[in-house]
Tab-separated table of C-alpha atoms in Angstrom:
chain	number	residue	atom	x	y	z
A	1	TRP	CA	22.836	1.061	3.124
A	2	ARG	CA	21.857	-1.105	0.142
A	3	PRO	CA	19.049	-3.649	0.358
A	4	GLU	CA	19.992	-7.303	-0.047
A	5	PRO	CA	20.216	-8.430	-3.668
A	6	ARG	CA	16.764	-8.819	-5.198
A	7	ASP	CA	15.627	-11.951	-6.964
A	8	SER	CA	15.100	-10.798	-10.528
A	9	GLY	CA	13.046	-13.832	-11.378
A	10	ILE	CA	9.267	-13.743	-11.036
A	11	MET	CA	6.486	-16.278	-11.164
A	12	SER	CA	6.209	-17.828	-14.602
A	13	GLU	CA	2.550	-16.893	-14.958
A	14	THR	CA	3.300	-13.206	-14.508
A	15	LYS	CA	6.532	-12.856	-16.422
A	16	GLN	CA	6.855	-9.773	-18.621
A	17	GLY	CA	9.663	-8.392	-20.726
A	18	ALA	CA	11.629	-5.367	-19.537
A	19	LEU	CA	9.592	-2.184	-19.890
A	20	LYS	CA	9.821	1.481	-18.999
A	21	ILE	CA	7.708	2.462	-16.003
A	22	ALA	CA	6.930	6.103	-15.191
A	23	VAL	CA	6.403	7.158	-11.572
A	24	LEU	CA	4.797	10.516	-10.857
A	25	GLY	CA	5.847	11.769	-7.447
A	26	ALA	CA	9.093	11.305	-5.517
A	27	GLY	CA	7.693	11.110	-2.001
A	28	SER	CA	7.999	8.042	0.187
A	29	TYR	CA	5.492	5.904	-1.690
A	30	GLY	CA	6.562	7.082	-5.140
A	31	THR	CA	10.174	6.223	-4.312
A	32	ALA	CA	9.098	2.831	-2.968
A	33	MET	CA	6.989	2.052	-6.035
A	34	ALA	CA	9.918	2.986	-8.259
A	35	TYR	CA	12.032	0.523	-6.291
A	36	VAL	CA	9.618	-2.408	-6.521
A	37	ALA	CA	8.936	-1.703	-10.211
A	38	THR	CA	12.569	-2.558	-10.999
A	39	HIS	CA	12.192	-6.122	-9.648
A	40	ASN	CA	11.292	-7.481	-13.074
A	41	GLY	CA	14.160	-5.775	-14.848
A	42	HIS	CA	12.026	-2.752	-15.780
A	43	SER	CA	13.632	0.658	-16.067
A	44	VAL	CA	11.920	3.411	-14.092
A	45	MET	CA	11.852	7.175	-14.550
A	46	VAL	CA	10.514	9.305	-11.695
A	47	TYR	CA	8.924	12.727	-12.071
A	48	ALA	CA	9.915	15.153	-9.298
A	49	ARG	CA	9.458	18.903	-9.051
A	50	SER	CA	12.677	19.330	-7.072
A	51	LYS	CA	15.930	19.546	-9.023
A	52	GLU	CA	17.720	18.500	-5.831
A	53	VAL	CA	15.778	15.230	-5.771
A	54	VAL	CA	16.316	14.634	-9.490
A	55	ASP	CA	20.070	15.242	-9.212
A	56	GLY	CA	20.297	13.061	-6.117
A	57	ILE	CA	18.623	10.129	-7.880
A	58	ASN	CA	20.535	10.538	-11.157
A	59	LYS	CA	23.994	11.229	-9.729
A	60	ASN	CA	24.056	9.404	-6.403
A	61	HIS	CA	21.160	6.934	-6.723
A	62	ILE	CA	19.664	8.349	-3.521
A	63	ASN	CA	16.516	10.368	-2.921
A	64	PRO	CA	17.915	13.137	-0.701
A	65	LYS	CA	14.511	13.762	0.903
A	66	ARG	CA	13.262	10.191	1.419
A	67	PHE	CA	15.111	7.063	2.554
A	68	THR	CA	18.495	8.720	2.447
A	69	ASP	CA	20.156	5.504	3.639
A	70	VAL	CA	18.775	3.478	0.701
A	71	LYS	CA	20.837	3.147	-2.455
A	72	LEU	CA	18.392	2.985	-5.352
A	73	PRO	CA	18.982	0.653	-8.313
A	74	ASP	CA	20.867	2.119	-11.263
A	75	SER	CA	17.787	1.460	-13.414
A	76	ILE	CA	15.925	4.287	-11.627
A	77	THR	CA	16.385	7.766	-13.109
A	78	ALA	CA	14.490	11.020	-12.581
A	79	SER	CA	13.468	14.182	-14.393
A	80	THR	CA	11.608	17.444	-13.788
A	81	ASP	CA	10.160	17.150	-17.305
A	82	ILE	CA	6.944	15.141	-17.149
A	83	LYS	CA	6.852	14.594	-20.898
A	84	GLU	CA	10.283	12.973	-20.761
A	85	VAL	CA	9.108	10.781	-17.892
A	86	LEU	CA	5.974	9.638	-19.729
A	87	LYS	CA	7.633	9.108	-23.112
A	88	ASP	CA	7.608	5.403	-24.127
A	89	ALA	CA	6.349	4.316	-20.689
A	90	ALA	CA	4.268	1.122	-20.700
A	91	CYS	CA	2.685	1.951	-17.365
A	92	VAL	CA	2.347	5.115	-15.259
A	93	ILE	CA	2.276	4.995	-11.459
A	94	HIS	CA	0.601	8.053	-9.960
A	95	ALA	CA	1.971	8.587	-6.436
A	96	VAL	CA	0.731	12.098	-5.660
A	97	PRO	CA	-1.262	12.623	-2.411
A	98	ALA	CA	-5.047	12.480	-2.775
A	99	GLN	CA	-5.723	16.131	-1.935
A	100	HIS	CA	-3.321	17.298	-4.680
A	101	THR	CA	-4.288	14.672	-7.257
A	102	PRO	CA	-7.059	16.471	-9.217
A	103	ASP	CA	-5.006	19.647	-9.693
A	104	PHE	CA	-1.938	17.629	-10.694
A	105	VAL	CA	-3.829	15.478	-13.193
A	106	GLY	CA	-5.659	18.475	-14.621
A	107	LYS	CA	-2.419	20.375	-15.089
A	108	PHE	CA	-0.707	17.541	-16.971
A	109	LYS	CA	-3.688	15.806	-18.606
A	110	ASP	CA	-2.425	16.473	-22.124
A	111	ALA	CA	0.881	14.753	-21.362
A	112	PHE	CA	-0.694	11.359	-20.661
A	113	VAL	CA	-0.482	8.893	-23.536
A	114	LYS	CA	-3.658	7.373	-24.947
A	115	GLY	CA	-4.136	3.749	-23.936
A	116	ILE	CA	-1.310	3.653	-21.370
A	117	PRO	CA	-2.647	2.723	-17.907
A	118	VAL	CA	-2.307	5.152	-15.033
A	119	VAL	CA	-2.086	3.337	-11.699
A	120	SER	CA	-3.178	5.545	-8.821
A	121	THR	CA	-1.764	4.865	-5.369
A	122	ALA	CA	-3.521	7.912	-3.833
A	123	LYS	CA	-5.759	6.907	-0.922
A	124	GLY	CA	-8.459	9.239	0.282
A	125	ILE	CA	-11.488	11.350	-0.591
A	126	HIS	CA	-10.844	14.696	-2.248
A	127	VAL	CA	-12.290	17.256	0.146
A	128	LYS	CA	-13.014	20.090	-2.290
A	129	THR	CA	-14.997	17.923	-4.708
A	130	HIS	CA	-16.166	15.207	-2.245
A	131	ARG	CA	-14.947	12.544	-4.672
A	132	LEU	CA	-13.068	9.281	-4.455
A	133	MET	CA	-10.026	9.137	-6.732
A	134	SER	CA	-11.957	6.988	-9.226
A	135	GLU	CA	-14.295	9.968	-9.679
A	136	ALA	CA	-11.831	12.820	-9.148
A	137	ILE	CA	-9.225	11.651	-11.677
A	138	PRO	CA	-11.638	11.169	-14.622
A	139	ALA	CA	-13.146	14.581	-13.846
A	140	ALA	CA	-9.664	16.127	-13.894
A	141	LEU	CA	-8.854	14.384	-17.190
A	142	GLY	CA	-11.978	15.918	-18.729
A	143	ASP	CA	-12.424	14.978	-22.387
A	144	ARG	CA	-9.394	12.674	-22.162
A	145	SER	CA	-10.921	10.423	-19.496
A	146	GLU	CA	-12.073	7.798	-22.014
A	147	GLU	CA	-8.567	7.567	-23.490
A	148	ILE	CA	-6.635	6.916	-20.262
A	149	PRO	CA	-7.225	3.545	-18.550
A	150	LEU	CA	-7.260	3.939	-14.757
A	151	VAL	CA	-6.171	1.342	-12.210
A	152	PHE	CA	-6.166	1.710	-8.425
A	153	LEU	CA	-3.526	0.084	-6.238
A	154	SER	CA	-4.132	-0.526	-2.549
A	155	GLY	CA	-3.215	-2.939	0.233
A	156	PRO	CA	-0.832	-3.362	3.171
A	157	SER	CA	2.435	-1.855	1.940
A	158	PHE	CA	4.604	0.475	3.986
A	159	ALA	CA	7.075	2.350	1.794
A	160	LYS	CA	9.878	1.793	4.310
A	161	GLU	CA	9.429	-1.976	4.035
A	162	MET	CA	9.058	-1.900	0.261
A	163	VAL	CA	12.519	-0.386	-0.192
A	164	LYS	CA	13.944	-3.085	2.076
A	165	GLY	CA	12.662	-5.739	-0.311
A	166	HIS	CA	10.159	-7.265	2.125
A	167	PRO	CA	7.659	-9.580	0.396
A	168	MET	CA	4.121	-8.213	0.361
A	169	ALA	CA	0.774	-8.458	-1.435
A	170	VAL	CA	-1.473	-5.694	-2.776
A	171	VAL	CA	-4.546	-5.441	-4.998
A	172	VAL	CA	-4.946	-3.574	-8.287
A	173	ALA	CA	-8.489	-2.721	-9.365
A	174	ALA	CA	-9.991	-1.475	-12.618
A	175	HIS	CA	-13.530	-1.358	-13.962
A	176	GLU	CA	-12.370	-3.782	-16.649
A	177	LEU	CA	-10.713	-6.797	-15.044
A	178	LYS	CA	-8.460	-7.285	-18.082
A	179	MET	CA	-6.797	-3.915	-17.450
A	180	ALA	CA	-6.204	-4.801	-13.801
A	181	GLN	CA	-4.686	-8.108	-14.902
A	182	HIS	CA	-2.478	-6.287	-17.419
A	183	VAL	CA	-1.023	-4.075	-14.665
A	184	GLN	CA	-0.833	-7.076	-12.347
A	185	LYS	CA	1.502	-8.822	-14.782
A	186	ILE	CA	3.704	-5.747	-15.193
A	187	LEU	CA	4.183	-5.032	-11.483
A	188	SER	CA	4.070	-8.476	-9.828
A	189	SER	CA	7.348	-10.016	-8.739
A	190	ILE	CA	8.583	-12.574	-6.251
A	191	ARG	CA	8.554	-9.824	-3.604
A	192	PHE	CA	5.577	-7.733	-4.700
A	193	ARG	CA	2.528	-9.833	-5.513
A	194	CYS	CA	-0.492	-8.111	-7.056
A	195	TYR	CA	-4.016	-9.498	-7.042
A	196	ALA	CA	-6.510	-8.233	-9.630
A	197	SER	CA	-10.032	-6.956	-8.918
A	198	ASN	CA	-12.843	-5.190	-10.752
A	199	ASP	CA	-14.333	-3.722	-7.573
A	200	VAL	CA	-12.870	-0.229	-7.820
A	201	ILE	CA	-15.223	1.257	-5.215
A	202	GLY	CA	-14.555	-1.483	-2.655
A	203	VAL	CA	-10.781	-1.221	-3.086
A	204	GLU	CA	-10.855	2.574	-2.875
A	205	VAL	CA	-13.087	2.637	0.195
A	206	GLY	CA	-10.748	0.244	1.987
A	207	GLY	CA	-7.668	2.262	1.096
A	208	ALA	CA	-9.221	5.582	2.085
A	209	LEU	CA	-11.176	4.686	5.203
A	210	LYS	CA	-8.459	2.788	7.004
A	211	ASN	CA	-6.619	6.076	7.540
A	212	PRO	CA	-9.061	7.722	9.994
A	213	LEU	CA	-9.347	4.411	11.849
A	214	ALA	CA	-5.560	4.284	12.131
A	215	ILE	CA	-5.690	7.729	13.748
A	216	GLY	CA	-8.167	6.264	16.216
A	217	ALA	CA	-5.866	3.319	16.901
A	218	GLY	CA	-2.978	5.704	17.494
A	219	MET	CA	-5.102	7.641	19.960
A	220	ALA	CA	-5.896	4.432	21.843
A	221	ARG	CA	-2.210	3.598	22.023
A	222	GLY	CA	-1.356	7.146	23.088
A	223	LEU	CA	-3.863	6.853	25.933
A	224	GLY	CA	-1.998	3.784	27.148
A	225	PHE	CA	-4.377	1.068	25.946
A	226	GLY	CA	-3.134	-2.237	24.583
A	227	GLN	CA	-3.698	-4.662	21.721
A	228	SER	CA	-7.141	-5.803	22.936
A	229	THR	CA	-8.483	-2.266	22.520
A	230	ILE	CA	-6.981	-1.885	19.066
A	231	ALA	CA	-8.200	-5.328	17.941
A	232	GLY	CA	-11.745	-4.319	18.858
A	233	LEU	CA	-11.369	-1.053	16.969
A	234	VAL	CA	-10.066	-2.879	13.872
A	235	THR	CA	-12.896	-5.402	13.907
A	236	ARG	CA	-15.714	-2.918	14.400
A	237	GLY	CA	-14.008	-0.443	12.088
A	238	CYS	CA	-13.945	-3.007	9.305
A	239	ARG	CA	-17.703	-3.413	9.712
A	240	GLU	CA	-18.187	0.344	9.350
A	241	MET	CA	-15.986	0.372	6.251
A	242	ARG	CA	-18.049	-2.449	4.780
A	243	GLN	CA	-21.302	-0.589	5.450
A	244	LEU	CA	-20.109	2.497	3.590
A	245	ALA	CA	-18.647	0.460	0.733
A	246	ILE	CA	-22.037	-1.213	0.195
A	247	ALA	CA	-23.803	2.161	0.280
A	248	LEU	CA	-21.434	3.502	-2.389
A	249	GLY	CA	-21.840	0.455	-4.646
A	250	GLY	CA	-18.828	-1.649	-3.621
A	251	LYS	CA	-18.739	-5.347	-2.796
A	252	PRO	CA	-18.671	-6.186	0.926
A	253	GLU	CA	-16.307	-9.125	0.402
A	254	THR	CA	-13.641	-6.748	-0.952
A	255	LEU	CA	-13.334	-5.243	2.519
A	256	ALA	CA	-12.303	-8.666	3.838
A	257	GLY	CA	-9.306	-8.573	1.493
A	258	LEU	CA	-6.004	-6.769	1.149
A	259	SER	CA	-7.340	-3.234	0.662
A	260	GLY	CA	-9.749	-3.608	3.581
A	261	VAL	CA	-8.842	-5.650	6.624
A	262	GLY	CA	-5.273	-6.151	5.333
A	263	ASP	CA	-4.403	-2.463	5.099
A	264	LEU	CA	-6.467	-1.701	8.198
A	265	MET	CA	-4.505	-4.151	10.352
A	266	LEU	CA	-1.190	-2.832	9.084
A	267	THR	CA	-1.941	0.814	9.806
A	268	CYS	CA	-3.722	0.251	13.111
A	269	PHE	CA	-1.132	-2.028	14.680
A	270	SER	CA	2.048	-0.310	13.491
A	271	SER	CA	3.690	2.919	14.564
A	272	LEU	CA	5.243	3.141	11.070
A	273	SER	CA	1.863	4.476	9.960
A	274	ARG	CA	1.729	8.272	9.692
A	275	ASN	CA	-1.961	8.222	10.602
A	276	ASN	CA	-1.241	6.056	13.635
A	277	ARG	CA	1.516	8.401	14.790
A	278	CYS	CA	-0.818	11.359	14.299
A	279	GLY	CA	-3.341	9.743	16.633
A	280	MET	CA	-0.665	9.088	19.251
A	281	ALA	CA	0.417	12.725	19.127
A	282	LEU	CA	-3.171	13.931	19.546
A	283	ALA	CA	-3.699	11.639	22.529
A	284	LYS	CA	-0.684	13.246	24.174
A	285	GLY	CA	-2.226	16.690	23.885
A	286	LYS	CA	-0.775	17.997	20.609
A	287	THR	CA	-2.902	19.874	18.099
A	288	VAL	CA	-3.503	18.537	14.590
A	289	GLU	CA	-1.070	21.141	13.234
A	290	GLU	CA	1.602	20.154	15.762
A	291	ALA	CA	1.111	16.487	14.869
A	292	PHE	CA	1.530	17.299	11.163
A	293	GLU	CA	4.741	19.192	11.869
A	294	GLU	CA	6.126	16.324	13.940
A	295	ILE	CA	5.361	13.714	11.270
A	296	GLY	CA	6.569	15.828	8.340
A	297	GLU	CA	4.429	14.092	5.716
A	298	VAL	CA	0.823	14.102	4.524
A	299	VAL	CA	-1.670	12.492	6.922
A	300	GLU	CA	-4.586	11.614	4.633
A	301	GLY	CA	-6.813	10.385	7.465
A	302	VAL	CA	-7.481	13.902	8.745
A	303	PRO	CA	-9.375	15.284	5.719
A	304	THR	CA	-10.871	11.851	5.015
A	305	ALA	CA	-12.546	11.619	8.451
A	306	LYS	CA	-14.785	14.610	7.780
A	307	GLU	CA	-15.708	13.274	4.356
A	308	VAL	CA	-16.680	9.893	5.823
A	309	VAL	CA	-19.038	11.598	8.259
A	310	ARG	CA	-20.547	13.598	5.392
A	311	LEU	CA	-21.173	10.362	3.476
A	312	ALA	CA	-22.589	8.717	6.595
A	313	GLU	CA	-25.167	11.506	6.841
A	314	ILE	CA	-26.117	11.162	3.177
A	315	HIS	CA	-26.559	7.380	3.434
A	316	LYS	CA	-28.021	7.437	6.964
A	317	LEU	CA	-25.278	5.318	8.503
A	318	GLU	CA	-24.271	5.483	12.152
A	319	LEU	CA	-20.508	4.755	11.850
A	320	PRO	CA	-19.714	5.611	15.500
A	321	LEU	CA	-15.949	5.069	15.259
A	322	PHE	CA	-15.545	7.407	12.299
A	323	ARG	CA	-17.765	10.006	13.927
A	324	ALA	CA	-15.703	9.838	17.127
A	325	VAL	CA	-12.430	10.330	15.248
A	326	ASP	CA	-13.912	13.311	13.387
A	327	LEU	CA	-15.142	14.882	16.640
A	328	ILE	CA	-11.606	14.688	18.040
A	329	LEU	CA	-9.961	16.035	14.876
A	330	SER	CA	-12.399	18.950	14.734
A	331	GLY	CA	-11.592	19.801	18.364
A	332	LYS	CA	-15.096	19.124	19.687
A	333	VAL	CA	-14.127	16.400	22.171
A	334	LYS	CA	-10.955	15.062	23.762
A	335	PRO	CA	-9.770	11.503	22.958
A	336	ASP	CA	-10.660	10.154	26.426
A	337	LYS	CA	-14.210	11.529	26.197
A	338	ALA	CA	-14.656	10.091	22.695
A	339	LEU	CA	-13.753	6.677	24.073
A	340	ARG	CA	-16.475	7.010	26.696
A	341	LEU	CA	-18.968	7.986	23.999
A	342	ILE	CA	-18.160	4.860	21.987
A	343	MET	CA	-18.128	2.443	24.907
A	344	GLY	CA	-21.233	3.973	26.483
A	345	ARG	CA	-23.505	3.508	23.474
A	346	ASP	CA	-26.628	1.346	23.721
A	347	LEU	CA	-25.805	-2.354	23.784
A	348	GLY	CA	-26.650	-4.483	20.753
A	349	THR	CA	-26.073	-7.741	18.876
A	350	GLU	CA	-23.047	-8.432	16.694
A	351	GLU	CA	-24.122	-8.154	13.073
A	352	PHE	CA	-22.101	-8.534	9.880
A	353	HIS	CA	-24.091	-6.647	7.270
C-alpha cells in the first residue's frame, strides 16, 4: 500500500531548500518522522541497529518491522553507521524511547555535529536519573552539551496516521525561540504543521504526563465505561498536568496547547494509543508484563507514572488521578477499586490553578 501522493509544496512563510535530515531510531515514530520529513523534498537517512531493517528500507523501501504495508519514499535511506547518518545532516531527529535515550546519547555523543540541532521526540521521565529529557540529554552529552542545540517535539501525532499523510499539528520547543523556529521551518509542511515555543518544561511535561493518564483512560474503557467518564478524566487530568508543570517551572498556558490537552485528548480517546491499550488490557485482568507482550512496543506511561508520584511528593501535590494509576500499575489496587477511591474523595470546588 502506498499513501496518496503528497503535496510537495509548503506554506510560503516556511519554505526551505532541500536538506538532509538524519533520523535516529527506526521504530514506529522514527519511521513516521522520516516519512513526514520528506514532504519538503528533503532527503532522509535513518539510523537502525538492525541490518534487516536497513536492507528493507534501502532495497524495498519498506521497514520490515514497522508499517510493512507502507511503501516509503525513495528519498528515505538507512544505515547501521551513525556517522554516515549524521554526516552533512542539517537537522537530527532523535526517535529513541525515553528510557534508552541517555545511554544512546552518551554512547554516540562524539558523533553529533556542533551547531546542528537535535530534535528529541522521546516523551517521558528517565527513571534511573529522575530527569526529563531536557535534563537527561544534556547530562548524557557531558562537555558537548553547549555545542549541540536541543529541540523537543511533542503534540497529537500517531505514527500510523503520519505515514498515511494525515494533516496534523505539533509543537517544537527550545530554550531559545530562534532555534525552535529554525526547526519549525525545516519540518513544517502542508501536512505537518509545527508551532514554535520556548517553554521546554511545559511541552515536555505535557508529552510525558499524558501517557499515564492514557493508561487510566484505557482502564476506564476496559471496565466498560463510556465517553463521559473519559472526558472527565481528560479534564481533571489536564489540571493535574498543569499543576506539576507550574511546580517544575513551566507555563500553565502551554498545557492548554498541542503538547498538553491536544496530545492528552488523542491518547485518551483513541485505541491506537499504546498506553490506552495497556490500560484496557489491565482492566481485563492482564498483568503489566502480559500487556507489554500483547502490545509489542514500549509503553512509556508505566515508568512515568511512578516518577510523577515521586515528583508529587517532592512538590506536595495531590494529583489523585496519577496516584491512582500508579497504585494499579504497582499492583496495590485493582482498577475498579481505584475508581472508587477517586470518586469517593472529599467534594470540592472546581479550580483552575
